[in-house]
Coordinates of C-alpha atoms in Angstrom, one line a residue:
M1052 CA 95.8 -5.4 59.9
P1053 CA 94.2 -2.1 61.1
E1054 CA 96.3 1.0 60.7
F1055 CA 97.1 3.1 63.8
A1056 CA 99.2 6.1 64.5
T1057 CA 102.5 5.2 66.1
V1058 CA 102.6 5.2 69.9
A1059 CA 106.1 5.9 71.1
T1060 CA 107.6 3.7 73.9
D1061 CA 110.2 6.2 75.2
G1062 CA 107.8 8.7 76.7
G1063 CA 107.5 10.5 73.4
A1064 CA 103.9 9.6 72.5
F1065 CA 103.2 13.3 72.2
R1066 CA 104.0 14.9 68.9
C1067 CA 106.4 17.9 68.8
S1068 CA 106.3 19.0 65.2
S1069 CA 103.1 17.6 63.7
F1070 CA 99.7 16.3 64.8
P1071 CA 97.8 13.1 64.1
D1072 CA 94.8 13.1 61.8
W1073 CA 92.5 12.1 64.6
V1074 CA 92.6 11.7 68.4
L1075 CA 90.8 10.2 71.3
L1076 CA 90.0 13.3 73.2
D1077 CA 89.2 13.4 76.9
K1078 CA 85.7 15.0 77.1
I1079 CA 86.5 16.6 80.4
G1080 CA 88.7 19.7 80.7
R1081 CA 91.1 20.4 83.5
I1082 CA 92.0 23.7 85.1
G1083 CA 95.4 24.9 84.0
R1084 CA 97.3 26.8 81.4
Y1085 CA 99.6 25.9 78.5
N1086 CA 99.8 29.0 76.3
D1087 CA 101.2 27.4 73.1
S1088 CA 100.2 27.1 69.5
T1089 CA 96.9 25.3 70.3
T1090 CA 95.8 28.1 72.6
A1091 CA 92.7 30.2 71.7
R1092 CA 91.3 33.0 73.7
S1093 CA 88.0 34.7 74.1
M1094 CA 85.8 36.5 76.7
T1095 CA 83.0 35.1 78.9
K1096 CA 79.5 36.7 79.1
E1097 CA 80.8 38.5 82.2
H1098 CA 83.7 39.9 80.1
G1099 CA 86.3 37.8 81.9
P1100 CA 89.2 36.3 79.9
I1101 CA 89.2 32.6 79.0
E1102 CA 91.7 30.5 77.1
I1103 CA 91.7 26.8 76.0
S1104 CA 94.7 24.7 75.0
F1105 CA 95.3 21.1 74.1
V1106 CA 97.9 18.4 74.7
V1107 CA 97.6 16.3 71.5
A1108 CA 98.7 12.6 71.8
D1109 CA 99.0 10.0 69.2
P1110 CA 96.2 7.4 69.5
L1111 CA 95.6 5.4 71.6
A1112 CA 96.9 7.7 74.3
L1113 CA 94.2 10.2 75.4
S1114 CA 94.6 13.8 74.3
R1115 CA 93.9 16.3 77.1
W1116 CA 92.9 19.9 77.3
R1117 CA 93.3 22.7 79.7
I1118 CA 91.1 25.7 80.4
C1119 CA 92.3 28.9 82.1
C1120 CA 89.8 31.4 83.5
P1121 CA 90.0 33.5 86.7
D1122 CA 86.2 33.0 87.3
L1123 CA 86.5 29.2 87.1
T1124 CA 87.1 27.1 90.2
D1125 CA 88.1 23.5 90.5
D1126 CA 84.6 22.3 91.3
D1127 CA 83.5 18.8 90.1
S1128 CA 79.9 20.1 89.6
L1129 CA 81.2 22.8 87.2
T1130 CA 83.4 20.5 85.1
P1131 CA 84.0 22.0 81.6
R1132 CA 83.3 19.5 78.9
V1133 CA 83.3 19.0 75.1
T1134 CA 79.6 18.5 74.0
G1135 CA 80.0 18.3 70.2
A1136 CA 82.7 17.8 67.6
A1137 CA 83.1 17.6 63.8
G1138 CA 85.9 18.6 61.4
A1139 CA 88.0 21.4 62.8
F1140 CA 85.4 22.4 65.4
L1141 CA 84.7 21.6 69.1
L1142 CA 81.7 22.8 71.1
I1143 CA 82.6 23.4 74.7
G1144 CA 80.4 24.1 77.6
V1145 CA 81.9 26.0 80.6
S1146 CA 79.8 26.4 83.8
F1147 CA 80.3 29.1 86.4
R1148 CA 78.6 29.6 89.8
D1149 CA 77.0 33.1 90.2
P1150 CA 78.7 34.7 93.2
D1151 CA 75.5 36.5 94.1
D1152 CA 72.8 33.8 94.2
G1153 CA 74.9 30.6 93.8
Y1154 CA 73.1 29.5 90.7
M1155 CA 75.0 27.8 87.9
V1156 CA 75.3 29.6 84.5
T1157 CA 76.9 28.1 81.4
D1158 CA 78.7 29.7 78.6
V1159 CA 79.0 27.8 75.3
F1160 CA 82.1 28.3 73.1
L1161 CA 83.1 27.1 69.7
Y1162 CA 86.7 26.2 69.3
R1163 CA 88.2 26.1 65.7
A1164 CA 91.6 24.4 65.3
G1165 CA 92.2 25.8 61.8
P1166 CA 92.9 26.8 59.2
G1167 CA 95.2 29.5 60.5
A1168 CA 95.5 30.2 64.2
P1169 CA 93.1 28.5 66.5
S1170 CA 90.0 30.6 67.5
L1171 CA 87.5 30.6 70.3
H1172 CA 84.1 32.2 70.0
L1173 CA 81.3 32.6 72.6
L1174 CA 77.9 31.6 71.1
P1175 CA 75.4 34.4 71.6
E1176 CA 72.3 34.1 73.8
P1177 CA 69.5 33.3 74.1
Y1178 CA 70.5 29.6 74.0
P1179 CA 68.0 26.9 73.1
V1180 CA 67.2 24.5 75.9
G1181 CA 69.1 21.6 74.4
I1182 CA 72.4 23.5 74.1
H1183 CA 73.5 22.1 77.5
S1184 CA 73.2 18.5 76.2
D1185 CA 76.3 16.4 75.9
H1186 CA 75.3 15.6 72.3
V1187 CA 74.9 18.8 70.3
G1188 CA 75.2 18.4 66.5
V1189 CA 78.1 20.2 64.7
L1190 CA 77.9 20.2 60.9
P1191 CA 81.0 21.5 59.1
C1192 CA 80.4 23.8 56.1
G1193 CA 83.9 23.6 54.6
D1194 CA 86.9 24.1 56.7
E1195 CA 86.2 27.6 57.9
H1196 CA 82.5 27.5 58.9
C1197 CA 80.0 25.2 60.6
L1198 CA 76.5 24.9 61.9
V1199 CA 75.6 24.1 65.5
V1200 CA 72.3 22.2 65.5
V1201 CA 70.1 21.7 68.6
P1202 CA 66.9 19.7 68.1
Q1203 CA 64.0 20.4 70.4
G1204 CA 60.9 18.2 70.3
R1205 CA 57.4 19.7 70.2
I1206 CA 53.8 19.2 68.8
I1207 CA 53.3 21.0 65.5
K1208 CA 50.0 22.8 65.8
A1209 CA 49.2 22.9 62.1
S1210 CA 49.2 19.1 61.7
G1211 CA 48.9 17.9 65.3
R1212 CA 51.9 15.7 64.7
L1213 CA 55.1 15.3 66.6
G1214 CA 58.1 17.2 65.3
Y1215 CA 61.3 19.0 66.1
D1216 CA 62.4 22.6 66.0
L1217 CA 66.0 22.7 64.8
H1218 CA 67.8 25.6 66.4
I1219 CA 70.7 26.4 64.2
F1220 CA 73.7 28.6 64.9
S1221 CA 75.8 29.6 61.8
T1222 CA 79.4 30.8 62.1
K1223 CA 78.9 32.7 58.8
T1224 CA 76.1 34.9 60.2
M1225 CA 77.1 34.5 63.9
S1226 CA 73.3 34.2 64.6
W1227 CA 70.6 31.7 65.5
S1228 CA 67.8 30.6 63.2
K1229 CA 65.1 27.9 63.4
K1230 CA 63.7 25.2 61.1
T1231 CA 60.7 22.9 61.8
V1232 CA 60.8 19.3 60.9
E1233 CA 57.9 16.8 61.1
M1234 CA 58.6 13.2 62.1
A1235 CA 57.2 10.1 60.5
C1236 CA 54.0 8.8 62.0
D1237 CA 55.6 5.6 63.1
M1238 CA 57.9 7.5 65.4
D1239 CA 55.1 8.7 67.8
M1240 CA 55.5 5.7 70.1
Y1241 CA 59.2 6.6 70.7
Y1242 CA 58.8 10.4 71.1
A1243 CA 58.4 10.6 74.8
Q1244 CA 61.2 8.0 75.5
F1245 CA 63.8 9.0 72.9
E1246 CA 66.9 10.2 74.6
H1247 CA 69.9 11.4 72.6
T1248 CA 73.1 9.6 73.6
K1249 CA 75.3 10.3 70.6
V1250 CA 75.4 12.5 67.5
F1251 CA 77.4 12.1 64.3
T1252 CA 77.5 13.4 60.8
I1253 CA 76.2 11.6 57.7
G1254 CA 77.6 13.0 54.5
G1255 CA 77.8 16.8 54.0
D1256 CA 74.3 17.9 55.0
S1257 CA 72.9 15.4 57.5
L1258 CA 73.1 14.6 61.2
A1259 CA 72.0 11.6 63.3
W1260 CA 71.2 11.4 67.0
S1261 CA 71.1 8.0 68.5
D1262 CA 69.2 6.5 71.4
L1263 CA 71.0 3.2 72.0
R1264 CA 67.8 1.6 73.1
Y1265 CA 65.4 2.7 70.3
G1266 CA 67.2 3.8 67.2
I1267 CA 68.8 6.5 65.1
L1268 CA 67.1 9.8 64.5
M1269 CA 68.4 10.9 61.1
C1270 CA 67.9 14.4 59.9
Q1271 CA 68.7 14.8 56.2
G1272 CA 69.0 18.0 54.2
I1273 CA 69.8 20.4 57.1
L1274 CA 71.3 22.9 54.7
G1275 CA 68.1 23.0 52.6
D1276 CA 64.7 24.6 53.3
E1277 CA 62.8 21.4 54.2
P1278 CA 64.9 18.9 56.2
V1279 CA 63.6 15.4 56.5
M1280 CA 63.5 13.4 59.8
R1281 CA 63.2 9.6 60.0
L1282 CA 63.9 6.9 62.6
I1283 CA 66.0 3.9 61.9
P1284 CA 65.3 1.3 64.7
L1285 CA 68.1 -0.6 66.3
P1286 CA 68.1 -4.3 66.9
Q1287 CA 66.5 -5.7 70.1
L1288 CA 68.8 -6.4 73.0
L1289 CA 70.8 -9.6 72.7
P1290 CA 69.7 -12.5 74.9
I1291 CA 72.1 -12.1 77.8
N1292 CA 71.5 -8.3 78.0
Q1293 CA 67.7 -9.0 78.1
K1294 CA 68.2 -11.1 81.2
L1295 CA 70.5 -8.6 82.9
N1296 CA 69.7 -5.2 84.3
F1297 CA 69.0 -3.4 81.0
K1298 CA 65.2 -3.7 81.1
M1299 CA 62.8 -1.2 82.5
N1300 CA 63.0 -0.8 86.3
S1301 CA 59.9 -1.0 88.6
D1302 CA 59.9 2.8 88.7
G1303 CA 59.7 3.1 85.0
T1304 CA 63.3 4.2 84.4
M1305 CA 65.7 2.3 82.2
P1306 CA 69.5 2.1 82.6
P1307 CA 71.6 3.6 79.9
L1308 CA 73.1 1.3 77.3
D1309 CA 76.3 3.1 76.4
A1310 CA 78.1 0.5 78.6
V1311 CA 77.3 -2.2 76.1
R1312 CA 76.3 -0.6 72.8
D1313 CA 77.5 1.9 70.2
V1314 CA 76.6 3.0 66.7
T1315 CA 78.2 5.2 64.0
F1316 CA 78.2 5.9 60.3
I1317 CA 81.2 4.9 58.1
D1318 CA 81.6 4.0 54.4
D1319 CA 78.0 4.9 53.5
S1320 CA 76.5 2.6 56.1
F1321 CA 75.5 2.4 59.8
R1322 CA 77.6 0.2 62.0
F1323 CA 76.2 -1.1 65.3
I1324 CA 77.8 -3.2 68.1
E1325 CA 76.5 -4.8 71.3
M1326 CA 78.6 -6.4 74.0
E1327 CA 77.4 -9.3 76.2
S1328 CA 79.1 -10.2 79.4
H1329 CA 79.3 -13.9 80.4
Y1330 CA 79.7 -13.6 84.1
L1331 CA 79.2 -17.3 84.9
D1332 CA 81.2 -20.0 83.1
S1333 CA 78.7 -22.7 82.2
R1334 CA 81.3 -25.4 82.5
T1335 CA 83.1 -24.5 85.8
K1336 CA 80.4 -22.3 87.3
A1337 CA 83.1 -19.8 88.2
T1338 CA 82.5 -16.1 88.1
Q1339 CA 84.5 -14.4 85.3
L1340 CA 84.5 -11.2 83.2
R1341 CA 84.4 -12.8 79.7
W1342 CA 82.5 -11.0 77.0
T1343 CA 81.5 -11.2 73.4
I1344 CA 80.8 -8.4 70.9
S1345 CA 78.5 -8.7 67.9
M1346 CA 78.7 -6.2 65.0
F1347 CA 75.8 -5.3 62.6
R1348 CA 75.7 -3.3 59.4
R1349 CA 72.8 -1.4 57.6
M1350 CA 72.7 0.8 54.6
I1351 CA 70.7 4.1 54.8
H1352 CA 67.8 2.9 52.7
S1353 CA 67.8 -0.7 53.9
E1354 CA 65.1 -2.2 56.0
N1355 CA 67.2 -4.7 58.0
W1356 CA 70.4 -5.0 60.0
E1357 CA 72.9 -7.7 58.9
Q1358 CA 75.3 -9.2 61.4
C1359 CA 78.8 -8.9 60.1
T1360 CA 80.9 -10.7 62.7
S1361 CA 81.4 -11.3 66.4
I1362 CA 84.4 -11.6 68.7
D1363 CA 84.9 -13.4 72.0
S1364 CA 87.4 -12.1 74.6
A1365 CA 88.4 -15.7 75.3
N1366 CA 89.6 -16.1 71.7
L1367 CA 91.5 -12.8 71.3
T1368 CA 95.2 -13.0 70.7
P1369 CA 97.7 -10.0 70.8
A1370 CA 99.2 -8.7 67.6
N1371 CA 103.0 -9.1 67.6
S1372 CA 103.4 -5.3 67.7
C1373 CA 101.3 -5.3 70.9
I1374 CA 103.0 -7.8 73.2
S1375 CA 105.7 -5.4 74.4
Y1376 CA 103.0 -3.0 75.6
L1377 CA 101.0 -5.5 77.6
F1378 CA 100.7 -5.3 81.4
P1379 CA 100.6 -8.3 83.8
E1380 CA 97.0 -7.5 84.7
I1381 CA 95.9 -8.5 81.2
W1382 CA 98.7 -10.8 80.0
D1383 CA 99.9 -14.1 81.4
S1384 CA 103.6 -14.2 80.3
R1385 CA 104.0 -17.8 81.4
E1386 CA 101.0 -19.1 79.4
R1387 CA 101.5 -16.5 76.6
K1388 CA 97.9 -15.6 76.5
L1389 CA 95.6 -12.6 77.3
T1390 CA 93.7 -12.5 80.6
L1391 CA 91.0 -10.0 79.7
N1392 CA 88.5 -12.1 81.7
K1393 CA 90.2 -10.8 84.8
V1394 CA 89.5 -7.1 84.3
I1395 CA 86.3 -5.0 83.8
S1396 CA 85.8 -4.0 80.1
L1397 CA 83.0 -1.7 79.1
A1398 CA 81.9 1.0 76.7
P1399 CA 82.8 -0.5 73.3
T1400 CA 83.3 2.3 70.9
L1401 CA 83.3 2.0 67.1
D1402 CA 86.1 3.7 65.2
Q1403 CA 84.7 6.5 63.0
Y1404 CA 87.5 6.1 60.4
N1405 CA 88.2 2.3 60.3
D1406 CA 85.4 -0.2 60.2
D1407 CA 87.6 -3.0 61.5
V1408 CA 88.4 -1.4 64.9
V1409 CA 86.6 -1.2 68.2
Y1410 CA 87.9 0.6 71.3
M1411 CA 87.2 -0.4 74.9
M1412 CA 88.1 0.9 78.3
S1413 CA 89.3 -1.6 80.9
K1414 CA 90.1 -1.4 84.6
Q1415 CA 90.6 -3.9 87.4
E1416 CA 88.0 -2.2 89.6
P1417 CA 85.4 0.4 88.6
G1418 CA 86.9 2.9 91.1
D1419 CA 90.5 2.5 89.9
Q1420 CA 92.2 5.7 88.8
H1421 CA 94.1 4.0 86.1
G1422 CA 93.3 1.5 83.4
W1423 CA 93.7 0.8 79.7
V1424 CA 92.3 1.8 76.3
L1425 CA 92.2 -1.3 74.1
A1426 CA 92.0 -1.3 70.3
L1427 CA 90.5 -4.6 68.9
G1428 CA 90.9 -5.7 65.3
I1429 CA 87.5 -7.3 64.6
K1430 CA 88.3 -9.3 61.5
G1431 CA 91.5 -10.8 62.8
H1432 CA 90.3 -11.2 66.4
K1433 CA 93.4 -9.4 67.6
L1434 CA 94.2 -7.0 70.4
E1435 CA 96.0 -4.5 68.2
K1436 CA 97.0 -1.8 70.7
V1437 CA 96.8 -1.1 74.4
V1438 CA 97.7 2.2 76.2
P1439 CA 97.4 3.0 79.9
F1440 CA 95.6 6.0 81.1
V1441 CA 94.9 7.9 84.4
A1442 CA 91.4 9.2 85.0
E1443 CA 89.8 10.6 88.1
R1444 CA 86.4 9.3 87.0
Y1445 CA 84.7 6.0 87.2
L1446 CA 84.7 3.6 84.3
Q1447 CA 82.7 5.2 81.5
R1448 CA 83.0 6.3 77.9
A1449 CA 85.2 9.2 78.8
F1450 CA 86.7 10.0 75.4
L1451 CA 85.5 11.3 72.0
Q1452 CA 87.1 10.3 68.7
C1453 CA 87.5 13.5 66.6
S1454 CA 89.7 14.9 63.8
F1455 CA 90.1 18.5 64.9
S1456 CA 93.8 17.8 65.5
K1457 CA 94.8 17.5 61.8
Y1458 CA 93.9 21.2 61.3
F1459 CA 96.6 22.2 63.7
S1460 CA 99.2 21.5 60.9
N1461 CA 98.4 25.0 59.5
A1462 CA 98.7 26.7 62.8
P1463 CA 101.7 29.1 63.0
G1464 CA 104.5 27.7 65.2
A1465 CA 103.0 24.3 65.8
R1466 CA 105.5 23.0 68.3
M1467 CA 105.7 21.8 71.9
T1468 CA 106.6 24.6 74.3
K1469 CA 108.5 24.1 77.5
S1470 CA 105.4 24.8 79.6
R1471 CA 103.4 22.2 77.7
E1472 CA 106.2 19.7 78.1
I1473 CA 106.2 20.3 81.9
H1474 CA 102.5 19.5 82.1
I1475 CA 103.0 16.4 80.0
N1476 CA 105.8 15.2 82.3
R1477 CA 103.5 15.7 85.4
E1478 CA 100.8 13.6 83.9
T1479 CA 103.3 10.9 82.9
T1480 CA 104.6 11.0 86.4
E1481 CA 101.1 10.3 87.8
L1482 CA 100.7 7.4 85.3
L1483 CA 104.1 5.8 86.1
G1484 CA 103.5 6.2 89.9
G1485 CA 100.3 4.2 89.6
Y1486 CA 102.0 1.4 87.6
L1487 CA 105.0 1.2 90.0
L1488 CA 102.5 0.6 92.8
S1489 CA 100.9 -2.0 90.6
A1490 CA 104.3 -3.6 90.0
L1491 CA 104.8 -4.0 93.7
D1492 CA 101.4 -5.8 93.9
Q1493 CA 102.6 -8.1 91.2
L1494 CA 105.8 -8.8 93.1
K1495 CA 103.7 -9.9 96.1
N1496 CA 102.1 -12.5 93.8
I1497 CA 105.5 -13.6 92.6
E1498 CA 106.7 -14.0 96.2
T1499 CA 103.7 -16.3 96.9
Y1500 CA 104.8 -18.4 93.9
V1501 CA 108.4 -18.5 95.1
E1502 CA 107.3 -19.6 98.5
S1503 CA 105.5 -22.6 96.8
L1504 CA 108.8 -23.3 95.0
E1505 CA 110.6 -23.3 98.3
Q1506 CA 108.2 -25.8 99.7
R1507 CA 108.9 -28.0 96.7
R1508 CA 112.7 -27.6 97.3
K1509 CA 112.3 -28.7 100.9
G1510 CA 110.3 -31.6 99.7
G1511 CA 113.0 -32.7 97.3
M1512 CA 115.6 -32.5 100.1
L1513 CA 113.4 -34.7 102.3
L1514 CA 113.3 -37.3 99.5
L1515 CA 117.1 -37.3 99.5
S1516 CA 117.4 -37.5 103.3
P1517 CA 114.4 -39.5 104.7
G1518 CA 115.7 -39.4 108.2
S1519 CA 117.1 -35.9 108.3
T1520 CA 115.4 -33.0 110.0
S1521 CA 118.0 -30.4 109.1
F1522 CA 118.3 -28.4 105.9
D1523 CA 121.7 -27.0 106.7
P1524 CA 123.7 -27.5 103.5
S1525 CA 126.9 -27.9 105.5
I1526 CA 125.6 -31.2 106.9
P1527 CA 125.9 -34.2 104.5
T1528 CA 122.8 -36.2 104.3
E1529 CA 122.6 -40.0 104.6
A1530 CA 121.5 -40.3 101.0
E1531 CA 124.3 -38.1 99.8
L1532 CA 127.0 -40.2 101.7
R1533 CA 125.5 -43.4 100.3
L1534 CA 125.5 -42.0 96.8
K1535 CA 129.1 -40.8 97.0
T1536 CA 130.4 -44.1 98.4
G1537 CA 128.7 -46.0 95.6
T1538 CA 126.2 -47.9 97.8
C1539 CA 123.4 -46.6 95.5
K1540 CA 122.9 -47.6 91.9
Y1541 CA 122.3 -44.0 90.8
G1542 CA 125.4 -41.9 89.7
A1543 CA 126.9 -39.6 92.3
S1544 CA 127.6 -36.9 89.8
A1545 CA 123.9 -36.6 88.9
V1546 CA 122.9 -36.3 92.5
D1547 CA 125.6 -33.7 93.2
E1548 CA 124.0 -31.6 90.4
L1549 CA 120.5 -32.2 91.8
L1550 CA 121.6 -31.1 95.3
R1551 CA 123.3 -28.0 93.9
V1552 CA 120.2 -27.0 92.0
L1553 CA 117.9 -27.6 95.0
R1554 CA 120.2 -25.6 97.4
G1555 CA 120.5 -22.8 94.9
I1556 CA 116.8 -22.2 94.4
E1557 CA 116.4 -20.1 97.5
L1558 CA 119.4 -17.9 96.6
H1559 CA 118.4 -17.4 93.0
C1560 CA 114.7 -16.6 93.8
S1561 CA 114.5 -14.5 96.9
A1562 CA 117.4 -12.2 96.3
P1563 CA 116.2 -10.8 92.9
I1564 CA 112.7 -10.1 94.3
E1565 CA 114.1 -8.1 97.2
D1566 CA 116.4 -6.3 94.8
M1567 CA 113.5 -5.5 92.5
K1568 CA 111.3 -4.3 95.4
S1569 CA 114.1 -1.9 96.4
K1570 CA 114.5 -0.5 92.9
I1571 CA 110.7 0.0 92.5
R1572 CA 110.4 1.8 95.8
A1573 CA 113.3 4.0 95.0
A1574 CA 111.8 4.9 91.6
H1575 CA 108.5 5.6 93.2
A1576 CA 110.2 7.9 95.8
T1577 CA 111.9 9.7 92.9
L1578 CA 108.6 10.3 91.1
N1579 CA 107.1 11.6 94.3
R1580 CA 109.9 14.1 94.6
E1581 CA 109.4 15.2 91.0
R1582 CA 105.6 15.6 91.6
E1583 CA 106.3 17.9 94.5
R1584 CA 108.5 20.3 92.5

């Protein structure tokens, strides 16, 4: 069974004295301040103070981060975000609106979690054009230094061939340099269309940028004088996705594929997955949200992709350790089976450290502000973990798996401060509030079911009293009198028990529901009061 960090059930999912080896980090930062052992400070280009701190959570809970800067406003168009990560390093872009002309300017910072106290450095200008991409390469050079690598395509005049200029920032020299890399001839047809959607490291001196439609652009030997660039094509779209809206549109544009595909590098090989959604049940013709995921593997120097395995949402079962975490939206407690075909699941993401795990994000509706992160065990066809999350964004791959958190262990005073605990409690309050409202919705469904039980109860009473129009339990029915006087062949004691059960259904069903509603509403009111503090 895949190994996961422990997720506490008593509200203690956030570590106080140590940090996990890796986390699922929310790419988007929020305005606020923590001022704890994860905090690092620097200055913006305009010489304003800026600090960044993290709330590190055990996977699968999302780790969050806060940014505090007087010049930063809570504007969605200026959302700070993590654009690259590897080892102890995070690359963070922070945009500001110029007060004079209203134009947007972006500062790029490099955050280092360790060793030693966390640090934050502003990268010097001029920036290469691609620095504002969401997929900038970060290549660690040991624990203390790294390279920031920004590829920029161009025509190489000497050969007339297509190539890339690699703009490289080194933390050792704190300066930019440039290396030119020619591409293989067979890459010409992809050059104009290739769009970077993800970047990851390969070994100690190589990076790979992926376009989930065309392939993997692998750059080897970046630390040397003559890096080598080659393209590794990805498999063609699977049949169902070829029929859906993933082909070229009439205007020449093509929709992104990160909703259904992902690729990474682990254990000396590339891993690739693709998800297909079966929206129409071929047997019942009913609309559903069932899906399958196929996984492929390829060695660096191989010529072909090999399919490893596939999983079907209809055949998934929960691991024993997972059942207590399940929510009614994805778990039928009566049938004891998962109901993932009732929720939207997208953005399958390969685990970078375990080749048997795939993560997904699920919501009931695309615009919902809460949902779940699912961890699937591929080989065992198991739902291994499920953790709820609150997000202000639409369904998307909103997290980044990275290992910077393990370098906090060397940070002085690595502990949870009272301020940080308050922020955590506020986020937990928001999460619980959403699920209390969800619980009320579930009770409405239970009420509907209980109403159907009541109709059955009344039907049973009618069978015992064919001529009676009253359900007043104080009025003996004709059938009851006949049974008790022995004019019926069935035993009176058995019927007494049957009548007692039928008359008790209403009392045993309706009262607990109203009591539970009252408790949930009271809890929600308490959370609202806490939120207003």
